[in-house]
XYZ file of C-alpha atoms in Angstrom:
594
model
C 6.415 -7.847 19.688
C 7.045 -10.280 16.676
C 6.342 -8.789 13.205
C 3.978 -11.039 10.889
C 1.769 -10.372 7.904
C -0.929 -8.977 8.100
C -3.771 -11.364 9.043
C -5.724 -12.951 6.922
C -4.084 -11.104 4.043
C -2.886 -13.355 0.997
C 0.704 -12.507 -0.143
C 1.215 -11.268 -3.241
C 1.216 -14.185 -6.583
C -1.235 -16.429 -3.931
C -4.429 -17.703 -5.593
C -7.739 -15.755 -4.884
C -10.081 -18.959 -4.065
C -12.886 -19.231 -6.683
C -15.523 -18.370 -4.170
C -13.798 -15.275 -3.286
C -13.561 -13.916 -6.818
C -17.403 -13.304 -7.129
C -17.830 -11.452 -3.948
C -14.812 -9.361 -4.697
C -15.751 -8.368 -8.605
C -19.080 -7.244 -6.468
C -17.105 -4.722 -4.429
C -14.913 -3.764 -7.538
C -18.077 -2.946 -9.376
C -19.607 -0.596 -6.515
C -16.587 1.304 -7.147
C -17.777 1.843 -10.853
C -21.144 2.669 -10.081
C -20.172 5.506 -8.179
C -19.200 7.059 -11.499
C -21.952 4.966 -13.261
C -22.744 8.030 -16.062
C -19.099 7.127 -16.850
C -19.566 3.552 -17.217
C -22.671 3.820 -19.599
C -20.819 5.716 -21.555
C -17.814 3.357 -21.857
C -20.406 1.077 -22.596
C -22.007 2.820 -25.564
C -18.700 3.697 -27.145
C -17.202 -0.408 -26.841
C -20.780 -1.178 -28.283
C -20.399 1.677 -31.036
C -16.791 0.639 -31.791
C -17.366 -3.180 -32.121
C -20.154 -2.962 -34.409
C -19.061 -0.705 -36.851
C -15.460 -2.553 -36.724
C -17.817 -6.150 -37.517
C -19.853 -4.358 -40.418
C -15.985 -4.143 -42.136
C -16.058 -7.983 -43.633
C -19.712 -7.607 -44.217
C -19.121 -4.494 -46.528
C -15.778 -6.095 -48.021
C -17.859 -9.098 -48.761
C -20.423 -6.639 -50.443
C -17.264 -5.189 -52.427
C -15.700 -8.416 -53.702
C -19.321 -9.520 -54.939
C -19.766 -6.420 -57.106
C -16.305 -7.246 -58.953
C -17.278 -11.125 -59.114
C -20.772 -10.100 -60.663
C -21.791 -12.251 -63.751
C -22.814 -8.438 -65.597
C -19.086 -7.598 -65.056
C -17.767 -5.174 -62.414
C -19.586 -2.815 -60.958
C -17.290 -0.050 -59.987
C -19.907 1.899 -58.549
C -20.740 -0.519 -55.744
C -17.235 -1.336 -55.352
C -17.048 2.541 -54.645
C -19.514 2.769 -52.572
C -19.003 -0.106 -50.466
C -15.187 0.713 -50.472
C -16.083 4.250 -49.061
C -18.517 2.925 -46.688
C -16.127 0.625 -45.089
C -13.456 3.014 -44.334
C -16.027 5.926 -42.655
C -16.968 2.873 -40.836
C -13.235 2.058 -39.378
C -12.608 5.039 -38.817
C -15.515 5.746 -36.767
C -15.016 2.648 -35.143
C -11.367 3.804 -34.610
C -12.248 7.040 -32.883
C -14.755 5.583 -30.924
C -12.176 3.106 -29.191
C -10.022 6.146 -29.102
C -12.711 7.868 -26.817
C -13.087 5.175 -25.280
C -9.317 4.365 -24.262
C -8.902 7.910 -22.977
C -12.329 7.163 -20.459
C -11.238 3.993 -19.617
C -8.058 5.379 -18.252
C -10.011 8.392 -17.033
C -12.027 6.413 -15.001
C -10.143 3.979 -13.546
C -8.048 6.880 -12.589
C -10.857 8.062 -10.668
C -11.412 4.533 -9.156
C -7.509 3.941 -8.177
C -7.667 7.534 -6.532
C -10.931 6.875 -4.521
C -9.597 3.070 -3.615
C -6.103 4.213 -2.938
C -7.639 7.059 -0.554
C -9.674 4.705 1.335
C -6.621 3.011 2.713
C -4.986 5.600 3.316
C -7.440 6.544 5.799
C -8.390 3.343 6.829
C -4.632 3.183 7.519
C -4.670 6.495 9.871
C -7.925 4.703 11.491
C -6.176 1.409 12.399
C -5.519 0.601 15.550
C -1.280 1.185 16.756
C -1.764 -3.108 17.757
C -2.234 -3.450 14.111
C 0.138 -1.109 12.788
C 2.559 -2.830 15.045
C 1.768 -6.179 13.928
C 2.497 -5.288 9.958
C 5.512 -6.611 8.403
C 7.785 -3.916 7.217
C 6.615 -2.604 4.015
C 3.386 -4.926 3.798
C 1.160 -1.922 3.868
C 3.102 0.133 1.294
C 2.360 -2.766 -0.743
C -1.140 -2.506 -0.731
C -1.182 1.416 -1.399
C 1.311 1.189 -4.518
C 1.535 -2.989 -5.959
C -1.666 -3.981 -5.451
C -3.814 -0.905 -6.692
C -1.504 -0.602 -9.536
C -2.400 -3.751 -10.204
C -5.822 -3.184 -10.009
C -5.452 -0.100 -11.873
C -3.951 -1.547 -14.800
C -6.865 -4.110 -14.919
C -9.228 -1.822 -14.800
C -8.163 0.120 -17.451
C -6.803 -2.327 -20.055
C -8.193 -6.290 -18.828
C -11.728 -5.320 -18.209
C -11.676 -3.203 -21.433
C -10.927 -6.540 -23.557
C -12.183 -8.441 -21.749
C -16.020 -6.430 -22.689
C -14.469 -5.515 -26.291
C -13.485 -9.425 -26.755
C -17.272 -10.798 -25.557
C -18.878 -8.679 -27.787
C -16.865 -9.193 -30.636
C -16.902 -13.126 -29.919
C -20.631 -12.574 -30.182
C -20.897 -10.336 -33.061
C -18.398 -12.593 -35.152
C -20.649 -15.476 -34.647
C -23.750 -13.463 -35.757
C -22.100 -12.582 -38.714
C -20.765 -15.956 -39.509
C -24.255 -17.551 -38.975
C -25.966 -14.596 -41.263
C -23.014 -15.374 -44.308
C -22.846 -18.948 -44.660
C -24.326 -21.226 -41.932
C -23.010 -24.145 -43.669
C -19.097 -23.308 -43.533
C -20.204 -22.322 -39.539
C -20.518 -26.108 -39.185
C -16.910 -26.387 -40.914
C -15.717 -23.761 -38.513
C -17.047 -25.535 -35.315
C -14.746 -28.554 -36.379
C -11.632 -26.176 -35.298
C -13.556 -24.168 -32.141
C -13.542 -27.084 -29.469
C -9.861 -27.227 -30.077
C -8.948 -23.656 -29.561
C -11.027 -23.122 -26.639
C -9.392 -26.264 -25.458
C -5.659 -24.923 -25.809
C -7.051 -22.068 -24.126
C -8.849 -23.699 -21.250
C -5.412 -26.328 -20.751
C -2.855 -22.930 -21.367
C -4.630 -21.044 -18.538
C -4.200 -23.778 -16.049
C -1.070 -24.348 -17.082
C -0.038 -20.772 -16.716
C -1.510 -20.038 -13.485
C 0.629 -21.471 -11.128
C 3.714 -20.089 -12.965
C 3.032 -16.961 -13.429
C 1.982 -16.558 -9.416
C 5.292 -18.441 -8.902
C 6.754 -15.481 -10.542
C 5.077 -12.897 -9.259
C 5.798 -14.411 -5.870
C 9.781 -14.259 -6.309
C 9.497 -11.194 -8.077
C 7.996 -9.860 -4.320
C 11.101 -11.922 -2.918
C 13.479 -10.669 -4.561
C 11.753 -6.979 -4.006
C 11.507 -7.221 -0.448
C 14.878 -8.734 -0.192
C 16.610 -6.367 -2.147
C 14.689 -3.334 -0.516
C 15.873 -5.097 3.209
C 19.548 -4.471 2.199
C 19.528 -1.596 0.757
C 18.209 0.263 3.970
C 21.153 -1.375 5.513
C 23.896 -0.637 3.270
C 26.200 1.084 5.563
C 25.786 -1.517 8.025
C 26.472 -4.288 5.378
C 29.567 -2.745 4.542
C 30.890 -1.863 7.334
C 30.677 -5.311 8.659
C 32.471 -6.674 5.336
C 29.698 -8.526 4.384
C 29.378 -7.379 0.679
C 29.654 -11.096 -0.999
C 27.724 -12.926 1.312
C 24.863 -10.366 0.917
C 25.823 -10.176 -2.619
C 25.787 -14.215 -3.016
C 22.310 -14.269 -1.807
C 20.802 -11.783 -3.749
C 22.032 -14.248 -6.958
C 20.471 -17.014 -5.184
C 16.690 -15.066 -5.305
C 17.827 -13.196 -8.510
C 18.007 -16.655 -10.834
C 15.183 -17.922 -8.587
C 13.514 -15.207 -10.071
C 15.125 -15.347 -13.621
C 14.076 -18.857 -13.752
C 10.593 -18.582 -12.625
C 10.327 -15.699 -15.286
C 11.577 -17.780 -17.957
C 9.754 -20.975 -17.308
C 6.483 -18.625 -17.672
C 7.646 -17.268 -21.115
C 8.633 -20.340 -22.394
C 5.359 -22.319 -21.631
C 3.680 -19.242 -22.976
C 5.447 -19.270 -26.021
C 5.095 -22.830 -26.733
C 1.022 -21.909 -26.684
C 1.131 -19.489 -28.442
C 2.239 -21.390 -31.893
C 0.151 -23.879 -31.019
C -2.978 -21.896 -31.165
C -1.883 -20.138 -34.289
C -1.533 -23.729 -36.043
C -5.295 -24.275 -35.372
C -6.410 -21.143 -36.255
C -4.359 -21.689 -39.887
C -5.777 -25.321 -39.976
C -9.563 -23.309 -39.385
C -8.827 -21.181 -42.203
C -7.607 -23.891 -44.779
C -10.948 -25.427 -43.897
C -13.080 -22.799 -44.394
C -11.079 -21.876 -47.638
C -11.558 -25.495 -49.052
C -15.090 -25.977 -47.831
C -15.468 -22.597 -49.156
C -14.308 -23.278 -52.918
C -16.360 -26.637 -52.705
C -19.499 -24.393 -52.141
C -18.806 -21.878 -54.862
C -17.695 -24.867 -57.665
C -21.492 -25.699 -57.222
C -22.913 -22.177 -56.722
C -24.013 -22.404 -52.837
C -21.985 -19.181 -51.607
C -20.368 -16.498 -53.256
C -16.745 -15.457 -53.052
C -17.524 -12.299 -51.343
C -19.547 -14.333 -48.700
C -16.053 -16.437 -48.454
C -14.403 -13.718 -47.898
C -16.717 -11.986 -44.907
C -16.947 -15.416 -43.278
C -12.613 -15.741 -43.013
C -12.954 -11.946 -41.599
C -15.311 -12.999 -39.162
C -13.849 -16.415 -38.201
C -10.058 -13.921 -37.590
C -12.279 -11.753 -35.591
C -14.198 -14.405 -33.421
C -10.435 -16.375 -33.298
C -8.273 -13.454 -31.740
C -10.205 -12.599 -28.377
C -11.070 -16.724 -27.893
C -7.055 -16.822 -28.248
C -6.460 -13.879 -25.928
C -9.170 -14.903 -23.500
C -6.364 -17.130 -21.367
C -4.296 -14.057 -20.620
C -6.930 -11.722 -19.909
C -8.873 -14.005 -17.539
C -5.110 -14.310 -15.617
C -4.612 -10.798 -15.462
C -7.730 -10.513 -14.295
C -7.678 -12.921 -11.189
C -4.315 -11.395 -10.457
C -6.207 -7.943 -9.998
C -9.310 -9.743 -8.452
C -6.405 -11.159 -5.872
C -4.836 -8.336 -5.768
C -8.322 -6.207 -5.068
C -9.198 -8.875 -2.172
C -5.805 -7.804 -0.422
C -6.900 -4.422 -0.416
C -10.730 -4.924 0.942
C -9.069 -7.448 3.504
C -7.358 -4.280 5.192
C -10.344 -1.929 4.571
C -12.318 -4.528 6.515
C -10.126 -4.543 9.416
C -11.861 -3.169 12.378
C -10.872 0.260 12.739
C -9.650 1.693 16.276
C -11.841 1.249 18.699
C -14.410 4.353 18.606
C -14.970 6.615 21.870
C -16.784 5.673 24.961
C -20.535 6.951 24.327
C -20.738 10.145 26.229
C -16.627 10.397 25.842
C -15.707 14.365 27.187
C -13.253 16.704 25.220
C -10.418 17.083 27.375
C -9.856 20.967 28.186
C -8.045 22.581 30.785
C -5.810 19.906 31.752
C -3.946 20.046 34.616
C -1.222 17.268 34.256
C -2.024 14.657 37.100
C -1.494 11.335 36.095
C -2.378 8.152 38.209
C -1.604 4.045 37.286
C -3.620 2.081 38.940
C -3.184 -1.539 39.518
C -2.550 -1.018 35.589
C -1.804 -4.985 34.006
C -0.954 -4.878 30.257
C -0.034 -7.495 27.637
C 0.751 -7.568 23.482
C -0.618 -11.322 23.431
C -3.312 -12.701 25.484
C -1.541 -14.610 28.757
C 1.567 -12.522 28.174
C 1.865 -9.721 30.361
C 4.343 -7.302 29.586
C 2.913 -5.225 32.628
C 1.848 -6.787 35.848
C -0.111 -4.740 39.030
C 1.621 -1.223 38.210
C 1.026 1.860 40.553
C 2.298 5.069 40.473
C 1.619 8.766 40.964
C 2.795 11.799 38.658
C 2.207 15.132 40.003
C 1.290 18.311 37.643
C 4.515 19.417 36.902
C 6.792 16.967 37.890
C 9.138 15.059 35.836
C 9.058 11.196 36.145
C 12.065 8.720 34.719
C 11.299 5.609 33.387
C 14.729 3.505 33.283
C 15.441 0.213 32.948
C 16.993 -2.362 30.720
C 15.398 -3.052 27.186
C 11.996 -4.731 27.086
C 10.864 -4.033 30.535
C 8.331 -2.261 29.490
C 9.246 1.518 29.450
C 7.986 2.991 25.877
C 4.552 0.283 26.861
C 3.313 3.105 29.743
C 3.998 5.757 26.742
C 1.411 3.909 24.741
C -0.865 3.462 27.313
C -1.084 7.302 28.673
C -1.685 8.028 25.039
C -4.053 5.205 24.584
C -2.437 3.336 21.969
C -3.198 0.517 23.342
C -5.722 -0.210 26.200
C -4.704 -1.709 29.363
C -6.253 -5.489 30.522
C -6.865 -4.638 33.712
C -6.723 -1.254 35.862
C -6.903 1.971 35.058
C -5.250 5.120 34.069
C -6.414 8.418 35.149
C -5.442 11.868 34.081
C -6.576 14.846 36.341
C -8.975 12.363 38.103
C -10.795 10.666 35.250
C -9.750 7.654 33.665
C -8.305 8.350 30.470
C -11.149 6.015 28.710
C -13.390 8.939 29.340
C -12.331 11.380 27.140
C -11.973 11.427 23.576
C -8.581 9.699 22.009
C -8.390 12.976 19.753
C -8.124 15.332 23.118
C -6.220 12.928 25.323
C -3.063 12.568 22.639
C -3.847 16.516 21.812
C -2.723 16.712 25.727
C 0.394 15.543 24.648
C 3.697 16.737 22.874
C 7.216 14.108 22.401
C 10.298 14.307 21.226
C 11.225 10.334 20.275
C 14.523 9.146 19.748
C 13.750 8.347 15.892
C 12.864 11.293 14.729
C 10.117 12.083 12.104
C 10.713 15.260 9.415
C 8.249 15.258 6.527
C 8.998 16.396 2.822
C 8.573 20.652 3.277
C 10.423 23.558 4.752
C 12.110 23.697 8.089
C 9.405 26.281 9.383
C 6.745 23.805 8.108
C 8.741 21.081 10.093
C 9.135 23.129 13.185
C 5.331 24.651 13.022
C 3.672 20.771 12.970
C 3.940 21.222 16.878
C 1.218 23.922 16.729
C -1.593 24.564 14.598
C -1.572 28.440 13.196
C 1.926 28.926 14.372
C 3.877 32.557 13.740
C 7.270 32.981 11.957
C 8.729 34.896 15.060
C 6.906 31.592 17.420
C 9.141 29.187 15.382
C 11.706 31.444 15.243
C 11.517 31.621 19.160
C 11.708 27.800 19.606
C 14.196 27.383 16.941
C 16.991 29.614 19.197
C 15.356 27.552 22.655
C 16.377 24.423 21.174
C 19.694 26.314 20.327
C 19.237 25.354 16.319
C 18.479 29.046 15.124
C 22.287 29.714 13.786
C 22.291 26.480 11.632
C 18.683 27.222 10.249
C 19.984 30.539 9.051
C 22.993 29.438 7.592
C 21.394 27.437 5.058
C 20.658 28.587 1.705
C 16.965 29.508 2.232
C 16.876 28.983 5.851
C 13.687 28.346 7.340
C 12.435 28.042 3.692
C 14.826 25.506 2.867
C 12.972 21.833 1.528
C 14.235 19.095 3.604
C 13.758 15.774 2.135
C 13.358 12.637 4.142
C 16.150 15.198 6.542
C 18.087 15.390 3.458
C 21.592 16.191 4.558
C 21.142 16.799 8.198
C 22.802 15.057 10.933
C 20.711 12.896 13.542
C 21.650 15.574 15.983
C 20.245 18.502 13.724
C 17.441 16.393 13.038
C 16.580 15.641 17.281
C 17.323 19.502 17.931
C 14.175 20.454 14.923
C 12.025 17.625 16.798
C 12.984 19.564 20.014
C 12.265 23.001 18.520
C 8.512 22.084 17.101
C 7.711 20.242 20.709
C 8.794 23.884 22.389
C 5.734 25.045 19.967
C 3.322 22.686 21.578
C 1.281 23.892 24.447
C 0.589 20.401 25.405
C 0.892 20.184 29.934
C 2.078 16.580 29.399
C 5.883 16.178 27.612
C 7.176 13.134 26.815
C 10.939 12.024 26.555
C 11.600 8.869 24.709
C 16.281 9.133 24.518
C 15.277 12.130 23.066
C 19.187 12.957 23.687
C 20.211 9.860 22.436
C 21.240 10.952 19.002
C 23.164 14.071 20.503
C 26.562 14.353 21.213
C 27.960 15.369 24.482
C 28.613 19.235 24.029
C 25.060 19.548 21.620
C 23.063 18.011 24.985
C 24.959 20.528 27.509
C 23.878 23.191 24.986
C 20.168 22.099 24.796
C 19.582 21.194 28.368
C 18.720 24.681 29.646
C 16.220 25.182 26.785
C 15.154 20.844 27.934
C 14.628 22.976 31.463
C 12.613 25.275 29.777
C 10.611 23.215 28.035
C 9.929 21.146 30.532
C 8.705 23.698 33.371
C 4.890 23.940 33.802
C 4.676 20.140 31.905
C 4.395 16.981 33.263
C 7.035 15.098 32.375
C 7.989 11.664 31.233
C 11.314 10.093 30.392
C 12.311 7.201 29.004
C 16.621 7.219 29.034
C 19.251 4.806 29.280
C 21.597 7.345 30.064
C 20.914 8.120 33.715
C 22.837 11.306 33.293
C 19.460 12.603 31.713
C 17.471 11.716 34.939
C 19.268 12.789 37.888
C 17.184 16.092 38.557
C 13.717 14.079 38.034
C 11.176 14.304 41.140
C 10.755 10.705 40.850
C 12.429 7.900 38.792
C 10.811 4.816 38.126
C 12.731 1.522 38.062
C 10.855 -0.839 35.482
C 12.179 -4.596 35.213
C 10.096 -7.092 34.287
C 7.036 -5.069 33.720
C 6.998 -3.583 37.675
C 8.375 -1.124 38.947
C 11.364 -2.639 41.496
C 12.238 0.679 42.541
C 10.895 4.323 42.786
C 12.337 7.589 44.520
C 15.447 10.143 43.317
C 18.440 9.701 41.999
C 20.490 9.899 45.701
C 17.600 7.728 47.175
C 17.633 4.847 44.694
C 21.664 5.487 44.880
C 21.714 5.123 48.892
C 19.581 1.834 48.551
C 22.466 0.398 46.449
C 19.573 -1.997 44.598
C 18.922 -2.430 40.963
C 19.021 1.208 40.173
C 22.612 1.629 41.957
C 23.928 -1.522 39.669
C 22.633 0.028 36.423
C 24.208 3.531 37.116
C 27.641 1.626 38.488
C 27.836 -0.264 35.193
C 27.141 2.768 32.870
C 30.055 4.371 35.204
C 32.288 2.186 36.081
């Protein structure tokens, strides 16, 4: 089945559509009102900090007027006004010091919620979807684009609020000092906002192209690293190396065609903002020559015009940021809204007491509608008796897995364990029903008994102990420096064989009745599998059995093998039967003996 993004998801550095953005900063703020006692108090302190910060050029205007004052200076007032000002800045300081360390407290506590919610949603997706998910596309969403969202959560939105209010308070102040040199100070505000408006279309597109060979070059280089060996063992170091420089300057160019637009703004904006002041400053002297405004009133009103200059200035970059976390956010409620697997028939039984009979009936199965991968298939497994499922690659084989386990559904027919159709009980019982031992083998980040015990809930040292000498990997456990205590990591050093022969060991803990055998040999060598295939024996007796293998020396003893090609099954019977028949069984077992 072909691998493809996920649907309906944007890439990463694609545009979130302007209607989108609304409904999205909706579902972004739900998150914040469930820690809305949190918000109000971000609120108060931005509000706290932003006012006392603006009452600064009010007081320094108060300051400057007591020295320019016709009786002479009045270093009292200075004083006071002097002293004043600084409790204020520092108040307002350690107010937006508060406030950074909530802001990053709470979107914390957002991220963590957010990033928990896909994980589950995730574990609730159906196996169809999972399948469908290109490699690493998910990952993406738990670690890219919440960091992403974290990051705007805790710095954009922060001044982006801090920015509006001092915008706003600026302006009140300017219009309270002097609303004369306001009308000097609008000449230079159509221009700025302007620049702004033209620098964050202009940006836009570049900076997603960047972020969008950034991913290329991410997903590229993460592709070839996982197949290092195989990339040097073919020789094919400067090819693999030539291409990397190809997406490498792709990306180094896209990177520096960003920066150097950006930085070509950036002057820009600063040349209006001097031009605003030199108007202000002459307007202002004009006024004072004929006693309309003070210079302390001068004075607060170039404060106030810096302050209501630097967020209009900044407003471009924060507004980007913040549609790149908006887009980023929509990825992430995209997969949360995916339909979750499928939820249990109503009146769905807890499977208990299983005996192990398992029946296909007419069972017709396909990955895409009008593609049938399985057509009309019958069969009949016995409790207790272990059925092969061989055949060449694609026919189907690991497909009946997923079905049993209900993975996957079938289109038409049914599937019934001990007499019931499988859709009858409840997914959580059916694959409880179940133990495997897969030819890629899963260990987790712990101990080898914590590895061995995931095949049974509550299990005993002396149980994994047990299973660890059955699967005749007891003597290697012990002989490593903390033995069953030792921390693998991803395997760590461990072989594939060592690695199969711990899968083997915790599926000799499960007390599943129905086994399953994907090549669970196929990563052992020749004198490991004569070793294990007494304790195989062993773990197999009482089970229903089911076993995938190429190798056909692995299915010789089964009570039935079925011959899969196509989707049907072309052949059924044992080994000497399908053998004596001399059909397609007898040509695969020829070939892998000839």
């Amino acid at each position: 089945m072909p691998k493809i993004d996920y649907a309906g998801v944007p890439r990463t550095g694609e545009a979130l559509p302007k209607k989108n953005r609304r409904a999205v900063a909706a579902r972004l703020a739900r998150y914040y009102m469930m820690y809305k006692w949190r918000v109000a108090a971000a609120f108060a302190l931005m509000l706290g900090s932003n006012l006392f910060a603006l009452l600064g050029p009010w007081l320094s205007g108060k300051a400057i007027d007591a020295i320019d004052s016709p009786a002479g200076v009045d270093f009292a007032a200075v004083g006071y006004y002097c002293l004043l000002m600084a409790v204020f800045y520092v108040v307002s300081a350690g107010l937006s010091y508060l406030l950074s360390v909530l802001m990053v407290k709470l979107s914390q506590r957002i991220v963590k919620t957010m990033r928990q919610d896909v994980f589950d949603k995730i574990l609730a997706l159906p196996v169809g979807d999972i399948d469908r998910v290109a490699a690493g596309d998910l990952i993406n969403r738990i670690s890219y684009d919440i960091s992403t969202v974290n990051a705007s959560l805790s710095n954009d939105v922060l001044q982006a609020a801090t920015g509006i209010v001092t915008v706003i308070g600026a302006l009140v102040g300017m219009i309270a000092v002097s609303p004369p040199l306001l009308g000097v100070f609008a000449v230079t505000i159509p221009i700025s906002l302007l620049i702004t408006v033209l620098r964050g279309k202009t940006m836009r597109p570049l900076f997603r192209k960047r972020s969008a060979k950034l991913a290329e070059l991410n997903g590229f280089s993460e592709e070839m690293l996982s197949g290092l060996n195989t990339i040097r063992a073919y020789g094919r170091e400067e090819e693999i190396t030539a291409k990397f420089r190809v997406k490498n300057t792709e990306a180094a160019d896209a990177y520096y065609k960003a920066d150097y637009i950006a930085s070509l703004i950036g002057p820009s904006v600063n040349f209006v903002n001097n031009f605003g002041t030199v108007l202000i400053s002459a307007a202002g002297a004009f006024f004072y020559l004929y006693g309309k405004i003070g210079l302390g009133a001068i004075s607060s009103f170039l404060l106030y015009a810096r302050r209501f200059s630097g967020p209009v200035n900044e407003f471009a970059n924060i507004i980007r940021e913040i549609q790149s976390a908006l887009a980023a956010a929509e990825r992430v409620f995209r997969l949360l809204d995916r339909p979750s697997e499928a939820a249990d028939a109503p009146g769905a039984k807890v499977l208990s007491d299983v005996k192990g009979k398992v029946e296909f009936k007419n069972v017709r199965f396909g990955y895409e509608e009008g593609e049938d991968v399985i057509g009309d298939l019958s069969f009949t497994a016995e409790p207790g008796q272990t059925v092969a499922i061989v055949g060449p690659t694609g026919a189907g084989k690991t497909t009946l897995v997923n079905l049993m386990m209900r993975f996957y559904d079938p289109r038409g027919g049914s599937i019934l364990l001990d007499g019931e159709d499988i859709r009858g009980y409840t997914r959580k019982s059916l694959r409880a029903a179940f133990t495997m031992v897969l030819q890629d083998t899963w260990l987790f980040e712990g101990t080898v008994f914590e590895n061995i015990a995931y095949g049974k809930e509550g299990a005993t040292r002396g149980e994994v102990k047990r299973a660890a000498e059955e699967a005749h990997i007891a003597d290697f456990i012990e002989g490593l420096p903390d033995g069953y205590d030792t921390v693998l990591t991803d395997g760590g050093s461990l072989s594939k064989g060592q690695k199969q022969l711990l899968t083997i060991a915790r599926a000799m803990l499960s007390p599943a009745k129905l086994l399953i055998l994907d090549e669970a040999t196929s990563n052992v060598d020749t004198r490991t599998e004569l070793l294990i295939r007494d304790a195989m024996a062993r773990l197999m007796k009482g089970r229903t059995c089911f076993v995938i293998a190429h190798r056909l020396t692995t299915v010789r003893s089964a009570d039935l093998i079925l011959v899969v090609k196509g989707g049907d099954i072309v052949e059924r019977g044992r080994h000497e039967e399908l053998l004596q028949r001399e059909g397609f069984y007898s040509e695969i077992y020829e070939a892998q003996f000839e």
